[in-house]
Structures are given as structure tokens and as C-alpha cells.
Short mmCIF file of C-alpha atoms and ligand atoms in Angstrom, two decimals:
data_model
loop_
_atom_site.label_atom_id
_atom_site.label_comp_id
_atom_site.label_asym_id
_atom_site.label_seq_id
_atom_site.Cartn_x
_atom_site.Cartn_y
_atom_site.Cartn_z
CA MET F 1 -9.21 -12.90 -51.42
CA ALA F 2 -12.44 -10.98 -52.09
CA ILE F 3 -15.74 -12.68 -51.28
CA SER F 4 -18.99 -12.02 -53.11
CA LEU F 5 -22.11 -13.39 -51.47
CA VAL F 6 -24.99 -13.46 -53.92
CA ILE F 7 -28.36 -13.87 -52.24
CA PHE F 8 -31.21 -15.22 -54.38
CA GLY F 9 -34.47 -14.29 -52.73
CA ALA F 10 -33.02 -10.97 -51.60
CA SER F 11 -36.35 -9.34 -50.87
CA GLY F 12 -37.60 -12.33 -48.84
CA ASP F 13 -38.09 -12.92 -45.15
CA LEU F 14 -35.02 -15.07 -44.52
CA THR F 15 -32.72 -12.42 -45.98
CA SER F 16 -34.10 -9.60 -43.86
CA ARG F 17 -34.72 -11.57 -40.64
CA LYS F 18 -31.66 -13.78 -40.50
CA LEU F 19 -29.00 -13.42 -43.19
CA VAL F 20 -28.35 -9.71 -43.28
CA PRO F 21 -28.60 -9.25 -39.48
CA ALA F 22 -26.07 -12.09 -39.09
CA LEU F 23 -23.73 -10.57 -41.69
CA PHE F 24 -24.00 -7.20 -39.97
CA GLN F 25 -23.16 -8.76 -36.59
CA LEU F 26 -20.10 -10.41 -38.14
CA PHE F 27 -19.09 -7.04 -39.54
CA ARG F 28 -19.53 -5.32 -36.15
CA LYS F 29 -17.43 -8.00 -34.49
CA GLN F 30 -14.81 -7.58 -37.23
CA ARG F 31 -15.17 -11.19 -38.27
CA LEU F 32 -16.44 -10.58 -41.79
CA PRO F 33 -13.47 -11.14 -44.10
CA GLU F 34 -12.20 -7.86 -45.55
CA ASP F 35 -13.39 -7.16 -49.05
CA THR F 36 -16.68 -9.01 -48.63
CA ARG F 37 -19.55 -7.77 -50.69
CA ILE F 38 -23.18 -8.77 -50.68
CA VAL F 39 -25.21 -8.77 -53.86
CA GLY F 40 -28.97 -9.23 -53.64
CA PHE F 41 -30.91 -10.73 -56.54
CA SER F 42 -34.68 -10.80 -56.79
CA ARG F 43 -37.52 -9.40 -58.87
CA THR F 44 -38.35 -6.33 -56.76
CA PRO F 45 -37.02 -3.34 -58.73
CA TYR F 46 -34.79 -1.86 -55.99
CA SER F 47 -31.78 0.34 -56.61
CA ASP F 48 -28.70 -0.34 -54.41
CA ASP F 49 -29.77 2.49 -52.12
CA GLN F 50 -33.37 1.37 -51.84
CA TRP F 51 -32.31 -2.14 -50.86
CA ARG F 52 -29.82 -0.76 -48.33
CA GLN F 53 -32.55 1.39 -46.83
CA ALA F 54 -35.00 -1.52 -46.60
CA LEU F 55 -32.31 -3.67 -44.97
CA ALA F 56 -31.31 -0.92 -42.54
CA GLU F 57 -34.88 -0.84 -41.24
CA SER F 58 -35.28 -4.61 -40.97
CA THR F 59 -31.83 -5.10 -39.45
CA GLU F 60 -32.52 -2.45 -36.83
CA ARG F 61 -35.74 -4.28 -36.01
CA PHE F 62 -34.09 -7.71 -35.74
CA ASN F 63 -30.73 -6.72 -34.22
CA GLY F 64 -32.42 -4.48 -31.64
CA ARG F 65 -29.94 -2.82 -29.32
CA HIS F 66 -26.99 -4.13 -31.32
CA PHE F 67 -27.85 -1.90 -34.23
CA ASP F 68 -25.38 0.91 -34.63
CA ARG F 69 -26.02 3.42 -37.40
CA ALA F 70 -22.40 4.44 -37.99
CA ALA F 71 -21.31 0.79 -38.32
CA TRP F 72 -24.29 0.09 -40.56
CA ASP F 73 -23.30 2.88 -42.98
CA LYS F 74 -19.84 1.35 -43.35
CA PHE F 75 -21.31 -2.14 -43.79
CA ALA F 76 -23.92 -0.91 -46.29
CA ALA F 77 -21.22 0.38 -48.64
CA ALA F 78 -20.54 -3.28 -49.49
CA VAL F 79 -24.21 -4.08 -50.17
CA HIS F 80 -25.44 -4.10 -53.79
CA TYR F 81 -28.58 -5.10 -55.59
CA GLN F 82 -29.30 -6.58 -58.98
CA ALA F 83 -32.94 -6.86 -59.99
CA GLY F 84 -33.65 -10.00 -61.98
CA ASP F 85 -36.01 -12.85 -62.64
CA ILE F 86 -34.98 -16.44 -62.02
CA ALA F 87 -37.06 -17.48 -65.04
CA GLN F 88 -35.04 -15.27 -67.42
CA PRO F 89 -31.68 -16.73 -68.44
CA GLY F 90 -30.65 -13.27 -69.69
CA ASP F 91 -30.92 -11.90 -66.15
CA PHE F 92 -28.22 -14.34 -65.05
CA ASP F 93 -25.92 -12.98 -67.77
CA THR F 94 -26.57 -9.48 -66.43
CA LEU F 95 -25.83 -10.71 -62.92
CA HIS F 96 -22.61 -12.28 -64.17
CA GLN F 97 -21.54 -8.99 -65.74
CA ARG F 98 -22.36 -7.07 -62.59
CA LEU F 99 -20.30 -9.46 -60.47
CA CYS F 100 -17.36 -9.10 -62.86
CA GLU F 101 -17.62 -5.31 -62.65
CA LEU F 102 -17.66 -5.45 -58.86
CA ASP F 103 -14.67 -7.84 -58.84
CA GLY F 104 -12.65 -5.77 -61.31
CA SER F 105 -9.61 -7.80 -62.30
CA ARG F 106 -9.41 -9.56 -58.90
CA ASP F 107 -9.94 -13.25 -58.35
CA GLY F 108 -12.30 -14.07 -55.54
CA THR F 109 -14.62 -16.51 -53.84
CA ARG F 110 -18.25 -16.44 -54.84
CA VAL F 111 -20.99 -17.85 -52.66
CA TYR F 112 -24.49 -18.27 -54.07
CA TYR F 113 -27.12 -18.42 -51.35
CA LEU F 114 -30.49 -19.91 -52.28
CA ALA F 115 -32.94 -18.15 -49.97
CA THR F 116 -35.87 -18.45 -52.36
CA ALA F 117 -38.85 -20.79 -52.22
CA PRO F 118 -37.50 -24.33 -52.83
CA GLN F 119 -39.31 -24.78 -56.16
CA PHE F 120 -36.78 -22.38 -57.71
CA TYR F 121 -33.63 -24.24 -56.60
CA GLU F 122 -33.27 -26.41 -59.72
CA ASP F 123 -33.67 -23.48 -62.11
CA ILE F 124 -31.21 -21.27 -60.27
CA VAL F 125 -28.60 -24.01 -60.18
CA ALA F 126 -29.05 -24.82 -63.88
CA ARG F 127 -28.80 -21.15 -64.89
CA LEU F 128 -25.74 -20.55 -62.74
CA GLY F 129 -24.15 -23.44 -64.58
CA ALA F 130 -25.29 -22.32 -68.02
CA CYS F 131 -23.85 -18.84 -67.75
CA GLY F 132 -20.51 -19.95 -66.33
CA LEU F 133 -21.08 -18.67 -62.79
CA ALA F 134 -20.10 -22.03 -61.30
CA ASP F 135 -16.67 -22.20 -63.03
CA GLU F 136 -13.79 -22.07 -60.59
CA VAL F 137 -11.20 -20.48 -62.87
CA HIS F 138 -11.13 -17.22 -60.92
CA GLY F 139 -11.59 -18.62 -57.44
CA PRO F 140 -13.81 -20.97 -55.44
CA ARG F 141 -17.53 -21.08 -56.18
CA ARG F 142 -19.88 -22.36 -53.47
CA ILE F 143 -23.60 -22.82 -53.23
CA VAL F 144 -25.64 -22.66 -50.03
CA ILE F 145 -29.02 -24.39 -50.08
CA GLU F 146 -31.65 -23.73 -47.45
CA LYS F 147 -34.04 -26.31 -46.13
CA PRO F 148 -36.29 -27.97 -47.09
CA PHE F 149 -33.94 -30.01 -49.28
CA GLY F 150 -36.59 -31.89 -51.27
CA SER F 151 -39.93 -32.91 -49.85
CA ASP F 152 -39.14 -36.64 -49.68
CA GLY F 153 -36.42 -39.08 -50.70
CA PRO F 154 -37.06 -39.05 -54.47
CA THR F 155 -37.25 -35.24 -54.72
CA ALA F 156 -34.12 -34.84 -52.58
CA ARG F 157 -32.26 -37.31 -54.83
CA ARG F 158 -33.41 -35.44 -57.91
CA LEU F 159 -32.27 -32.15 -56.44
CA ASN F 160 -28.92 -33.67 -55.51
CA ASP F 161 -28.54 -34.95 -59.09
CA ASP F 162 -29.39 -31.54 -60.54
CA VAL F 163 -27.01 -29.77 -58.19
CA HIS F 164 -24.23 -32.24 -59.00
CA LYS F 165 -24.58 -31.53 -62.72
CA VAL F 166 -23.24 -28.05 -61.96
CA PHE F 167 -21.43 -28.15 -58.61
CA LYS F 168 -19.14 -30.78 -57.11
CA GLU F 169 -20.24 -32.01 -53.69
CA LYS F 170 -17.42 -30.09 -52.00
CA GLN F 171 -18.90 -26.84 -53.36
CA VAL F 172 -22.33 -27.55 -51.83
CA TYR F 173 -23.42 -26.34 -48.36
CA ARG F 174 -26.84 -27.64 -47.25
CA ILE F 175 -27.95 -25.57 -44.29
CA ASP F 176 -29.57 -26.84 -41.14
CA HIS F 177 -29.46 -23.83 -38.84
CA TYR F 178 -29.59 -26.12 -35.77
CA LEU F 179 -25.99 -27.07 -36.46
CA GLY F 180 -25.03 -23.41 -36.20
CA LYS F 181 -26.34 -23.20 -32.64
CA GLU F 182 -23.55 -22.98 -30.07
CA THR F 183 -25.28 -25.44 -27.78
CA VAL F 184 -25.52 -28.06 -30.52
CA GLN F 185 -21.82 -27.77 -31.29
CA ASN F 186 -21.23 -27.95 -27.57
CA ILE F 187 -22.69 -31.47 -27.51
CA LEU F 188 -19.61 -32.56 -29.43
CA VAL F 189 -17.37 -30.66 -27.05
CA LEU F 190 -19.13 -32.10 -24.00
CA ARG F 191 -18.74 -35.62 -25.36
CA PHE F 192 -15.34 -35.51 -27.03
CA ALA F 193 -13.32 -32.91 -25.13
CA ASN F 194 -14.08 -34.49 -21.74
CA THR F 195 -13.28 -37.97 -20.59
CA ILE F 196 -15.97 -38.49 -18.00
CA PHE F 197 -19.05 -38.74 -20.22
CA GLU F 198 -18.02 -41.14 -22.99
CA PRO F 199 -17.55 -44.18 -20.74
CA VAL F 200 -21.21 -43.97 -19.67
CA TRP F 201 -22.60 -42.78 -23.02
CA ASN F 202 -23.89 -46.17 -24.14
CA ARG F 203 -26.35 -49.01 -23.60
CA ASN F 204 -24.65 -50.12 -20.40
CA TYR F 205 -25.62 -46.96 -18.57
CA VAL F 206 -28.27 -45.17 -20.65
CA ASP F 207 -31.89 -46.28 -20.40
CA HIS F 208 -33.18 -44.02 -23.17
CA VAL F 209 -32.70 -40.63 -24.80
CA GLN F 210 -35.36 -37.94 -25.25
CA ILE F 211 -35.01 -35.19 -27.81
CA THR F 212 -37.67 -32.50 -27.60
CA VAL F 213 -38.10 -29.45 -29.78
CA ALA F 214 -41.21 -27.77 -28.38
CA GLU F 215 -42.47 -24.48 -29.73
CA GLU F 216 -45.00 -22.24 -28.07
CA VAL F 217 -45.87 -20.46 -31.31
CA THR F 218 -48.61 -21.63 -33.65
CA VAL F 219 -48.12 -21.77 -37.41
CA GLY F 220 -49.29 -18.16 -37.62
CA ARG F 221 -48.94 -16.68 -41.09
CA ARG F 222 -47.15 -19.75 -42.46
CA GLY F 223 -50.35 -21.81 -42.67
CA SER F 224 -50.28 -22.55 -46.40
CA PHE F 225 -46.62 -23.65 -46.31
CA TYR F 226 -47.05 -25.61 -43.10
CA ASP F 227 -50.19 -27.41 -44.17
CA GLN F 228 -48.26 -28.95 -47.08
CA THR F 229 -45.26 -29.71 -44.89
CA GLY F 230 -46.29 -30.80 -41.39
CA VAL F 231 -44.09 -31.43 -38.42
CA LEU F 232 -42.27 -34.49 -39.81
CA ARG F 233 -40.87 -32.67 -42.83
CA ASP F 234 -40.52 -29.30 -41.13
CA MET F 235 -38.68 -30.47 -38.00
CA PHE F 236 -37.84 -34.19 -37.91
CA GLN F 237 -36.12 -34.77 -41.24
CA ASN F 238 -33.63 -32.04 -40.41
CA HIS F 239 -33.39 -30.56 -36.93
CA LEU F 240 -34.41 -33.53 -34.78
CA LEU F 241 -32.37 -36.04 -36.75
CA GLN F 242 -29.37 -33.69 -36.61
CA LEU F 243 -29.70 -33.58 -32.82
CA LEU F 244 -29.99 -37.37 -32.73
CA MET F 245 -26.89 -37.82 -34.90
CA THR F 246 -24.88 -35.43 -32.78
CA THR F 247 -25.92 -37.23 -29.61
CA ALA F 248 -25.40 -40.76 -30.92
CA MET F 249 -22.38 -40.52 -33.25
CA GLU F 250 -18.95 -41.97 -32.57
CA ALA F 251 -16.00 -39.60 -32.14
CA PRO F 252 -14.70 -38.45 -35.52
CA VAL F 253 -10.92 -38.69 -35.92
CA ARG F 254 -10.79 -34.93 -36.15
CA PHE F 255 -13.22 -32.05 -36.46
CA GLU F 256 -13.23 -31.94 -40.24
CA ALA F 257 -16.13 -31.99 -42.66
CA GLU F 258 -15.70 -35.50 -44.05
CA ALA F 259 -14.77 -37.10 -40.75
CA VAL F 260 -17.70 -35.55 -38.89
CA ARG F 261 -20.19 -36.29 -41.63
CA ASP F 262 -19.00 -39.89 -42.04
CA GLU F 263 -19.78 -40.52 -38.37
CA LYS F 264 -23.17 -38.84 -38.57
CA VAL F 265 -24.14 -40.83 -41.62
CA LYS F 266 -23.24 -44.07 -39.82
CA VAL F 267 -25.88 -43.24 -37.20
CA LEU F 268 -28.55 -42.80 -39.87
CA ARG F 269 -27.50 -46.07 -41.47
CA ALA F 270 -27.97 -47.80 -38.11
CA ILE F 271 -31.60 -46.70 -37.90
CA THR F 272 -33.86 -49.23 -39.57
CA PRO F 273 -36.80 -47.34 -41.10
CA LEU F 274 -40.07 -48.21 -39.34
CA SER F 275 -42.49 -50.67 -40.95
CA SER F 276 -46.17 -49.65 -41.18
CA ALA F 277 -46.94 -51.82 -38.16
CA GLN F 278 -44.18 -50.10 -36.19
CA VAL F 279 -45.42 -46.66 -37.25
CA ALA F 280 -48.80 -47.55 -35.72
CA THR F 281 -47.23 -48.39 -32.35
CA ASP F 282 -44.00 -46.37 -32.25
CA THR F 283 -45.20 -42.97 -33.39
CA LEU F 284 -47.86 -40.49 -32.29
CA ARG F 285 -49.33 -37.56 -34.11
CA GLY F 286 -51.43 -34.62 -33.04
CA GLN F 287 -52.90 -31.37 -34.24
CA TYR F 288 -53.58 -28.38 -31.99
CA ARG F 289 -57.22 -27.52 -31.67
CA SER F 290 -57.37 -24.18 -33.49
CA TYR F 291 -55.05 -25.27 -36.33
CA ARG F 292 -57.76 -25.77 -38.97
CA GLY F 293 -58.89 -22.17 -38.46
CA GLU F 294 -55.43 -20.74 -39.28
CA PRO F 295 -55.18 -18.76 -42.53
CA GLY F 296 -54.05 -21.00 -45.40
CA VAL F 297 -54.93 -24.26 -43.62
CA ALA F 298 -57.53 -26.65 -45.14
CA PRO F 299 -60.67 -26.88 -42.97
CA ASP F 300 -60.35 -30.70 -42.90
CA SER F 301 -56.55 -30.75 -42.72
CA GLN F 302 -54.92 -33.99 -41.56
CA THR F 303 -51.52 -32.32 -41.12
CA ALA F 304 -49.79 -33.14 -37.85
CA THR F 305 -48.48 -30.20 -35.84
CA PHE F 306 -47.10 -32.56 -33.16
CA ALA F 307 -45.30 -35.87 -33.49
CA ALA F 308 -43.46 -38.27 -31.23
CA VAL F 309 -41.34 -41.02 -32.75
CA LYS F 310 -39.43 -43.86 -31.12
CA LEU F 311 -36.34 -44.87 -33.06
CA ALA F 312 -33.76 -47.56 -32.48
CA VAL F 313 -30.12 -47.05 -33.37
CA ASP F 314 -29.01 -50.58 -34.08
CA ASN F 315 -25.31 -50.56 -33.38
CA TRP F 316 -22.92 -51.77 -30.70
CA ARG F 317 -23.22 -48.64 -28.58
CA TRP F 318 -26.99 -48.12 -28.66
CA GLN F 319 -28.57 -51.55 -29.05
CA GLY F 320 -31.80 -51.59 -26.98
CA VAL F 321 -31.72 -47.88 -26.11
CA PRO F 322 -34.77 -46.12 -27.53
CA PHE F 323 -34.44 -42.57 -28.83
CA TYR F 324 -37.70 -40.68 -28.31
CA LEU F 325 -38.03 -37.67 -30.59
CA ARG F 326 -40.91 -35.22 -30.29
CA SER F 327 -41.73 -31.81 -31.59
CA GLY F 328 -44.79 -29.65 -31.89
CA LYS F 329 -46.25 -26.21 -32.32
CA ALA F 330 -48.53 -24.56 -29.76
CA MET F 331 -46.94 -26.45 -26.88
CA SER F 332 -46.42 -25.41 -23.25
CA CYS F 333 -43.30 -23.39 -23.83
CA ARG F 334 -40.39 -22.96 -26.20
CA THR F 335 -37.74 -25.44 -25.28
CA THR F 336 -35.27 -27.63 -27.12
CA GLN F 337 -33.66 -30.17 -24.88
CA ILE F 338 -31.94 -33.51 -24.96
CA VAL F 339 -32.32 -35.76 -21.95
CA ILE F 340 -29.93 -38.62 -21.41
CA GLN F 341 -31.83 -40.79 -18.99
CA PHE F 342 -29.45 -43.12 -17.18
CA ARG F 343 -30.38 -46.49 -15.74
CA SER F 344 -31.49 -46.85 -12.14
CA PRO F 345 -28.96 -48.19 -9.66
CA PRO F 346 -29.02 -52.00 -9.88
CA HIS F 347 -29.83 -52.36 -6.20
CA MET F 348 -31.29 -49.79 -3.83
CA VAL F 349 -29.28 -49.87 -0.62
CA PHE F 350 -31.21 -47.12 1.09
CA ASN F 351 -34.64 -47.61 2.44
CA SER F 352 -35.97 -44.77 0.39
CA ARG F 353 -39.00 -44.07 -1.71
CA SER F 354 -36.72 -42.85 -4.50
CA THR F 355 -36.53 -46.11 -6.37
CA ASN F 356 -38.72 -44.99 -9.25
CA ILE F 357 -36.92 -45.25 -12.61
CA CYS F 358 -37.54 -41.57 -13.28
CA GLU F 359 -35.38 -40.79 -10.32
CA ALA F 360 -32.31 -42.25 -11.90
CA ASN F 361 -29.63 -39.83 -13.07
CA GLN F 362 -30.40 -37.54 -15.94
CA LEU F 363 -28.20 -35.31 -17.99
CA VAL F 364 -30.30 -32.55 -19.49
CA ILE F 365 -28.76 -30.61 -22.35
CA GLN F 366 -30.70 -27.39 -22.81
CA ILE F 367 -30.23 -26.29 -26.39
CA GLN F 368 -32.47 -23.22 -26.13
CA PRO F 369 -33.65 -20.82 -24.81
CA ALA F 370 -32.05 -21.49 -21.37
CA GLU F 371 -28.76 -22.66 -22.86
CA GLY F 372 -26.95 -24.92 -20.43
CA ILE F 373 -26.57 -28.40 -18.99
CA GLN F 374 -27.90 -29.94 -15.80
CA LEU F 375 -26.89 -33.19 -14.18
CA HIS F 376 -29.55 -34.58 -11.86
CA PHE F 377 -28.34 -36.85 -9.09
CA GLN F 378 -29.48 -38.19 -5.75
CA THR F 379 -28.46 -36.40 -2.58
CA LYS F 380 -29.07 -37.13 1.06
CA VAL F 381 -31.57 -34.73 2.57
CA PRO F 382 -29.84 -33.37 5.70
CA ASP F 383 -31.31 -34.15 9.06
CA ALA F 384 -33.91 -36.52 7.61
CA GLY F 385 -32.52 -40.01 8.19
CA MET F 386 -31.59 -41.57 4.87
CA ARG F 387 -34.11 -39.68 2.79
CA LEU F 388 -32.89 -38.91 -0.71
CA ARG F 389 -33.78 -36.19 -3.14
CA MET F 390 -32.81 -35.34 -6.72
CA THR F 391 -30.56 -32.29 -6.91
CA ASP F 392 -28.74 -30.53 -9.73
CA LEU F 393 -25.33 -29.60 -10.97
CA ASP F 394 -26.23 -26.69 -13.16
CA PHE F 395 -24.21 -25.05 -15.90
CA SER F 396 -25.58 -22.05 -17.75
CA PHE F 397 -23.95 -20.33 -20.72
CA VAL F 398 -25.19 -16.85 -19.76
CA ARG F 399 -23.96 -17.18 -16.18
CA GLU F 400 -20.58 -18.47 -17.31
CA PHE F 401 -19.84 -16.41 -20.40
CA ALA F 402 -20.34 -12.69 -20.86
CA GLY F 403 -22.21 -11.47 -23.93
CA THR F 404 -25.21 -12.83 -25.74
CA MET F 405 -25.26 -16.06 -27.70
CA PRO F 406 -24.64 -15.45 -31.39
CA GLU F 407 -27.24 -16.30 -33.99
CA ALA F 408 -26.69 -19.65 -35.71
CA TYR F 409 -26.34 -18.00 -39.12
CA GLU F 410 -23.26 -16.04 -38.04
CA ARG F 411 -21.20 -19.17 -37.57
CA LEU F 412 -22.62 -20.90 -40.64
CA LEU F 413 -22.00 -17.99 -43.01
CA LEU F 414 -18.46 -17.63 -41.74
CA ASP F 415 -17.86 -21.35 -42.25
CA VAL F 416 -19.07 -21.10 -45.87
CA PHE F 417 -16.71 -18.17 -46.50
CA GLN F 418 -13.87 -20.24 -45.04
CA GLY F 419 -14.82 -23.36 -46.97
CA ASP F 420 -15.56 -25.46 -43.89
CA ALA F 421 -18.51 -27.80 -44.44
CA SER F 422 -18.35 -29.62 -41.08
CA LEU F 423 -21.65 -28.10 -39.95
CA PHE F 424 -23.51 -28.73 -43.21
CA ALA F 425 -25.39 -31.78 -44.41
CA ARG F 426 -23.89 -33.97 -47.12
CA ALA F 427 -25.88 -35.38 -50.06
CA ASP F 428 -26.09 -38.92 -48.62
CA GLU F 429 -27.04 -37.55 -45.19
CA VAL F 430 -30.18 -35.73 -46.42
CA GLU F 431 -31.23 -38.71 -48.50
CA LEU F 432 -30.81 -41.11 -45.58
CA ALA F 433 -32.74 -38.74 -43.33
CA TRP F 434 -35.65 -38.76 -45.76
CA GLY F 435 -35.42 -42.54 -45.79
CA ILE F 436 -36.30 -42.50 -42.07
CA VAL F 437 -39.09 -39.93 -42.32
CA ASP F 438 -40.77 -41.07 -45.57
CA PRO F 439 -42.13 -44.42 -44.30
CA ILE F 440 -43.69 -42.66 -41.30
CA ALA F 441 -45.38 -40.06 -43.51
CA ALA F 442 -46.53 -42.81 -45.89
CA ALA F 443 -48.03 -44.96 -43.14
CA TRP F 444 -49.82 -41.97 -41.61
CA ARG F 445 -51.30 -41.25 -45.03
CA GLU F 446 -52.10 -44.81 -46.06
CA ILE F 447 -53.03 -46.80 -42.99
CA ARG F 448 -54.05 -43.69 -41.00
CA GLN F 449 -52.50 -45.04 -37.88
CA PRO F 450 -51.93 -43.89 -35.25
CA ALA F 451 -54.98 -41.63 -35.23
CA LEU F 452 -54.46 -37.89 -35.43
CA GLU F 453 -55.21 -36.66 -31.90
CA THR F 454 -56.34 -33.14 -31.13
CA TYR F 455 -54.53 -31.29 -28.34
CA GLU F 456 -55.20 -28.04 -26.58
CA PRO F 457 -52.64 -25.33 -27.30
CA GLY F 458 -50.37 -24.78 -24.31
CA LEU F 459 -49.95 -28.46 -23.41
CA TRP F 460 -47.14 -30.95 -24.07
CA GLY F 461 -49.02 -32.38 -27.06
CA PRO F 462 -51.92 -34.86 -26.99
CA ALA F 463 -52.82 -36.61 -23.75
CA ASN F 464 -52.00 -40.05 -25.20
CA ALA F 465 -48.32 -39.00 -25.47
CA THR F 466 -48.08 -39.27 -21.68
CA GLU F 467 -49.82 -42.66 -21.60
CA TRP F 468 -47.67 -43.93 -24.46
CA MET F 469 -44.53 -43.20 -22.46
CA SER F 470 -45.86 -44.58 -19.20
CA GLN F 471 -46.88 -47.83 -20.93
CA GLN F 472 -43.19 -48.16 -21.72
CA GLY F 473 -42.27 -47.51 -18.08
CA ARG F 474 -40.92 -44.05 -18.87
CA GLN F 475 -41.88 -40.43 -18.47
CA TRP F 476 -41.37 -37.36 -20.64
CA PHE F 477 -39.20 -34.63 -19.22
CA ASP F 478 -41.98 -32.03 -19.35
CA THR F 479 -40.19 -29.13 -17.79
CA CYS F 480 -40.15 -25.60 -19.08
CA PRO F 481 -36.76 -23.98 -18.64
CA VAL F 482 -36.37 -21.23 -16.09
CA LEU F 483 -35.07 -18.13 -17.82
CA SER F 484 -32.95 -15.89 -15.65
C1 LIG Z 1 -37.58 -23.94 -38.97
C2 LIG Z 1 -39.00 -24.42 -39.13
O1 LIG Z 1 -36.69 -24.72 -39.73
O2 LIG Z 1 -37.21 -24.02 -37.62
C3 LIG Z 1 -39.95 -23.61 -38.26
O3 LIG Z 1 -39.38 -24.29 -40.49
C4 LIG Z 1 -39.46 -23.61 -36.84
O4 LIG Z 1 -41.26 -24.12 -38.33
C5 LIG Z 1 -37.99 -23.22 -36.75
O5 LIG Z 1 -40.26 -22.69 -36.11
C6 LIG Z 1 -37.45 -23.38 -35.35
O6 LIG Z 1 -36.18 -22.83 -35.29
P1 LIG Z 1 -35.61 -22.28 -33.91
O7 LIG Z 1 -34.20 -21.90 -34.21
O8 LIG Z 1 -36.48 -21.10 -33.54
O9 LIG Z 1 -35.75 -23.39 -32.94
#
């Protein structure tokens, strides 16, 4: 069956940096379903050929050495452009006509990808509905919605309501590109396709879990967006909570959209949102020193570019095991990692200095950029009496598998074409996630606690983050990955 992918926001950054390069990679790998066409929609008055040319240049830039001109020319034959304005209902009728012309008399799947600024989502959805583009008489109709999905609980609920006036939930694909990362999917494989981890993956053996998404970059040219958003909305509501759900969830009965999402949602339901008093003690916020000088940022901005949050997952498996989440811009290095910190041995038999809690076993899941997993464990140092030292079992994707890791969007786009929503967020999931983040944002705004600390770019966030952990008898895993 033919597939038409209609991209709203066709002349935007996401389309040229991520979507089209991912589609082209799928085409090169012969994974793009036959008879797939891409139709761009935005206000820029391109012809088909002008859009193709613009995309050829950007794709060459972003695909680098994987760009192949002959393959591109074949791919580009399926790329079309329809100039139009989201504010003009008539332009949706024209789009409808164009899609019908491209389809001819064939039935087919249509996927509408919202890659515009989020304030246009409601209008696009309503207009798709009004001109009949959501009807499923001639094949499935799906809608893909980029983050941010709302800016808090009430706006996310309103957006869900508006979307549901036109599309049924099973037609809706809310993207979180973290779920498209191979290493994130591999957490499920590690846990549920092996028998040795699950028995220890609980409060009996795990002391705490750390989830870090550190970025070395500053906000750069995104200052005006970021200053309205901040780290909680930009990273926690989506990416960090997705990593937490994947780490903490129970095994789904099978790898199917509803089963997977049911289990993830149960994790969110087990997290009691923090009270204002808890926000003051269980969260930290920081801003890197040069942030207020970035273009688009208010000179007295209170926006946090770093946050650390301690959450409890109140269920049978995780009772008493804190989950420490942290993320920030302008940090020491780019690294996303999940550390499962196991408990110390109950009794130290060896007369060693290695009895510190931080020397207990750790499983470090490196999500990016050094994709892999390390298990840290104690080993006897040879020829040194009974001295012990932490050593590693080290698995690395690049060492083990030939070829480069695919971009997250490749997998996600393919899943949408195939109608598999396992790696997409459900309506209740995004609303529950906001329910965890909103009280933190509100307390920061209203009671102004904890204080917004300044940190020097290139560090692991503000200095009090280290003290905060050590007061709890714990230590951050502040290690930059070694890239081979
Ligand atoms: C985006 C955020 O969702 O994720 C950005 O808006 C952030 O601020 C980016 O830089 C990080 O994604 P990745 O895949 O580079 O870790």
C-alpha cells in the first residue's frame, strides 16, 4: 500500500536536520516501503525542484559520508512540495487535492507529521479534520506530534482533547526521540531477554538509580525558546522520565504498543508528585554563568539550565530506592547514562579499604555517545595480599557490531509507517508526566526554593549538587565516557 508522509513545517530545522536525512538513510538501506512519497507543506514558495535542491544540500551536510548523489536522485523523485499557510483553510483543500492527484485511484496510508512550532498543532489538526484528511475510508490516517506536547498538564490535556476530536488515539504518535535510540530499546532487551538481571533489579539489591543526561553544548541560538522552556520542560517531562520508565517498568506480556505503554504508565502512577516542601529538599536547580548573555535570554532570567530531582517509585519493586535524575546544558561532556548502583555486601570479609558504599557493584548503561554497558565489580589485585580493586566487564556497541548506530528517527518513522506505536507516548502517559514536573516548576516559581545556583560551564552542574548527594551518603557517577 502506498504511503504519503506529509510534513508540516517542511522548511524548518527538524525537517532538514533529522527527518529527511533519516528518510534518505531508510531509502539507502532499502527499508523505506516501496511507493512512499514525501510531501512538504509550509509557507516558503518552493517548487518541487527547489525544495529537493534545498534538501539535497542539507542532507549532504547532515548525512556526511553516507550521502550518495545517485541514490539521492532516485529518492528525490518521491519528494514533493505544496506551498501553503496553516492559517488558511483553503490551503488545506489544495493540499487534499494534491494528495489525491499523487495517489491517483490507489488507496494508501497517510501520515501527517507536525514539525512546526507547537502553537500551530491545534489549528493543523482541526483543519485536517475539517477538510476530510483524517477520514480513513481510503486507508489508515496517522498523525505524528513532536515534543513539546503542551507546556504543562492543562495545555497537554487540551491538546489531547483537540487531537481526539479528529483522530482516535490509535492514530496518534507522540514522538520522544529518546525512545528511538537503540541503546534505550536495548534496556528492555537487557532486562527482559536475559534472566540474570531481573532477579537483582529491585529494592533488595539496588541502593539507588542515577539517570544523567548531560550536554556540553549551551543553548546557543535557541535562547528565546529555551528561556521560556527551561530544563524541566525541555528534558525531564519527556526524555528523563522515559528513561526512568524504561528502567523501572515491569515486563510487558509482549512487545506491543498497549502492553508496553500500560507498564510504563504504571511507573508514572507510582510516583507521588513532590510537595512544595519536598521540592525544596529533593530538587536542585542551576544556571550556567554565561546563560543570561545568550541571544534571546532575559538579562534577569530565572530559567534553570540544570536540574537534579530525587523521585520515589512507590511500588513493591522499588520501595525505598531513590531515582536521581539530572540534566543540564554546558556541562563537562555529552553523556547520557543510567547507573544502577547496587547495595554494598552486607559484611566485608576482607580486610580491605574498599568498604565504601561507592565501591559496591554498579551497572552503567551508556546511552550515548559511547553506547555500551559496563558492570563494575571487585577483583583481587594480584600479588598484593587481599587488596581489592573495582574492575569492569565492558560491552560496547561499536566494538561488537559493524556499522554506525542509526539515527533515532529512522526507527521511529518506520514504526509509524508500519502502525507500531510501542515507542510512542500515549495520551495518559504525557499527562501523567506533566503531573510529576508541574509541581516542581510551580514550587520553583512560587516558593523560590531551592535557590537557583550559578555554575561554571564545563562542570557537572552547581557545586551543591555534589554536597546534596554526599549528604545522602551517595556520589554522582561523574565520568565522561571514553570514545574510541
Ligand atoms: C531535545 C531538546 O529534545 O533533546 C534539546 O529540546 C536537547 O535541548 C536534545 O539538546 C538532546 O537530544 P540528544 O538526542 O542530542 O541527546
